[in-house]
Amino acid sequence: MKTIAFLSGKGGVGKTTLAANIAVALAQRKKHVALIDLDPQNAQRLHLGMDPDEIAGLVREGISPGSLFDSPFGIKFIPFGRVTGSELDDFEAQLKKNRRWVADGIESLVKGSFDFVILDTPPGPSVYLQQALMAAQRAMVVVLADAASYLTLPKIESLVQEYTAQRPDFEGVSILINQMPTNSKLGHQVRSALYANYSKNLVPIAVYKDARVAQALAFERPVLQYEPGCKASLNIQNVADWLIDSTDQ
Ligand SMILES: Nc1ncnc2c1ncn2[C@@H]1O[C@H](COP(=O)(O)OP(=O)(O)OP(=O)(O)O)[C@@H](O)[C@H]1O
Ligand SMILES: [Mg+2]
């Protein structure tokens, strides 16, 4: 079982979209996948068509075999859940006290029942990122092919190093470019710069900017199911194949 944390320095780069869709692509490849939303925005459920009034989830039920929902897209899923401000404060206080709350929860899932556990996190440093990095064997840093993403990479790398320093089972960081523009000189320059400076870490497939991704979200479905043949879906499937090859799962 491999736990992979999706993270980013900058917000709105596509972590939630890619975490959901890569999870679905892995399930389509007969992998057993659990997706856990560690972001109080509680937005992961939007990609999976889950009832917005559902209040169960991470905060109320924790991480256990009984708190996993069956999503119609072949994966097991724990939403963050709908919570009040004071419930959120209490929950975050609990996470600050026990840095291994998420890691212990994942370990409580039946051994051998999952090939992949995918964690979605809020952007930048947070108690959720810290929890994710105490649990994950791999970190998938999602970036845009722009200067702002490029410039935040050293900061996010040092955060990952700090939180995983005591973890001999942590395998490392991969960098995944999302929303790659088709015709942008700057986009291609940033991609080349990333390749030049992070060639060992860069995922060899970029996910292109594709209007179908936003359309799929409007229908509360993964783009992989909404339009399996579109450019972004094909890129996402290639990333899933790469992930399977590079983790020997
Ligand atoms: N490859 C893509 N092509 C086109 N639009 C995309 C693509 N990936 C993501 N988007 C759009 O970008 C927006 C942000 O995506 P998303 O919510 O997944 O980002 P995020 O990194 O999880 O954001 P946050 O930091 O707030 O958690 C959404 O409107 C989504 O539909
Ligand atoms: Mg998100």
PDB file of C-alpha atoms in Angstrom, residues 37-43 45 51-62 78-92 94-95 101 128:
ATOM      1  CA  ASP A  37     -10.120  14.749   1.746  1.00  0.00           C
ATOM      2  CA  LEU A  38      -7.900  16.547   4.276  1.00  0.00           C
ATOM      3  CA  ASP A  39      -9.111  20.017   3.254  1.00  0.00           C
ATOM      4  CA  PRO A  40     -11.791  21.923   5.216  1.00  0.00           C
ATOM      5  CA  GLN A  41     -13.058  23.310   1.882  1.00  0.00           C
ATOM      6  CA  ASN A  42     -14.712  19.857   1.633  1.00  0.00           C
ATOM      7  CA  ALA A  43     -14.571  20.141  -2.161  1.00  0.00           C
ATOM      8  CA  ARG A  45     -16.949  15.399  -2.849  1.00  0.00           C
ATOM      9  CA  ASP A  51     -24.726  14.581  -1.551  1.00  0.00           C
ATOM     10  CA  PRO A  52     -23.767  18.108  -0.355  1.00  0.00           C
ATOM     11  CA  ASP A  53     -25.889  17.628   2.775  1.00  0.00           C
ATOM     12  CA  GLU A  54     -23.906  14.598   3.884  1.00  0.00           C
ATOM     13  CA  ILE A  55     -22.319  15.548   7.192  1.00  0.00           C
ATOM     14  CA  ALA A  56     -20.362  12.369   7.880  1.00  0.00           C
ATOM     15  CA  GLY A  57     -16.699  12.383   6.992  1.00  0.00           C
ATOM     16  CA  LEU A  58     -13.223  12.796   8.384  1.00  0.00           C
ATOM     17  CA  VAL A  59     -14.062  15.144  11.268  1.00  0.00           C
ATOM     18  CA  ARG A  60     -17.011  13.202  12.650  1.00  0.00           C
ATOM     19  CA  GLU A  61     -16.073   9.630  11.761  1.00  0.00           C
ATOM     20  CA  GLY A  62     -12.263   9.638  11.512  1.00  0.00           C
ATOM     21  CA  ILE A  78     -13.757   9.853   3.016  1.00  0.00           C
ATOM     22  CA  PRO A  79     -14.994  13.443   2.540  1.00  0.00           C
ATOM     23  CA  PHE A  80     -13.831  16.099   4.977  1.00  0.00           C
ATOM     24  CA  GLY A  81     -17.478  16.552   6.014  1.00  0.00           C
ATOM     25  CA  ARG A  82     -19.609  19.579   6.712  1.00  0.00           C
ATOM     26  CA  VAL A  83     -18.628  21.119  10.054  1.00  0.00           C
ATOM     27  CA  THR A  84     -19.243  24.210  12.160  1.00  0.00           C
ATOM     28  CA  GLY A  85     -16.470  26.666  13.042  1.00  0.00           C
ATOM     29  CA  SER A  86     -16.156  25.352  16.587  1.00  0.00           C
ATOM     30  CA  GLU A  87     -16.039  21.728  15.416  1.00  0.00           C
ATOM     31  CA  LEU A  88     -13.230  22.732  13.065  1.00  0.00           C
ATOM     32  CA  ASP A  89     -11.313  24.442  15.901  1.00  0.00           C
ATOM     33  CA  ASP A  90     -11.608  21.331  18.093  1.00  0.00           C
ATOM     34  CA  PHE A  91     -10.576  19.073  15.243  1.00  0.00           C
ATOM     35  CA  GLU A  92      -7.507  21.142  14.405  1.00  0.00           C
ATOM     36  CA  GLN A  94      -6.678  17.460  18.130  1.00  0.00           C
ATOM     37  CA  LEU A  95      -4.468  17.289  15.000  1.00  0.00           C
ATOM     38  CA  TRP A 101      -3.737  11.128  13.744  1.00  0.00           C
ATOM     39  CA  TYR A 128      -3.345  19.113   7.317  1.00  0.00           C
TER      40      TYR A 128
END
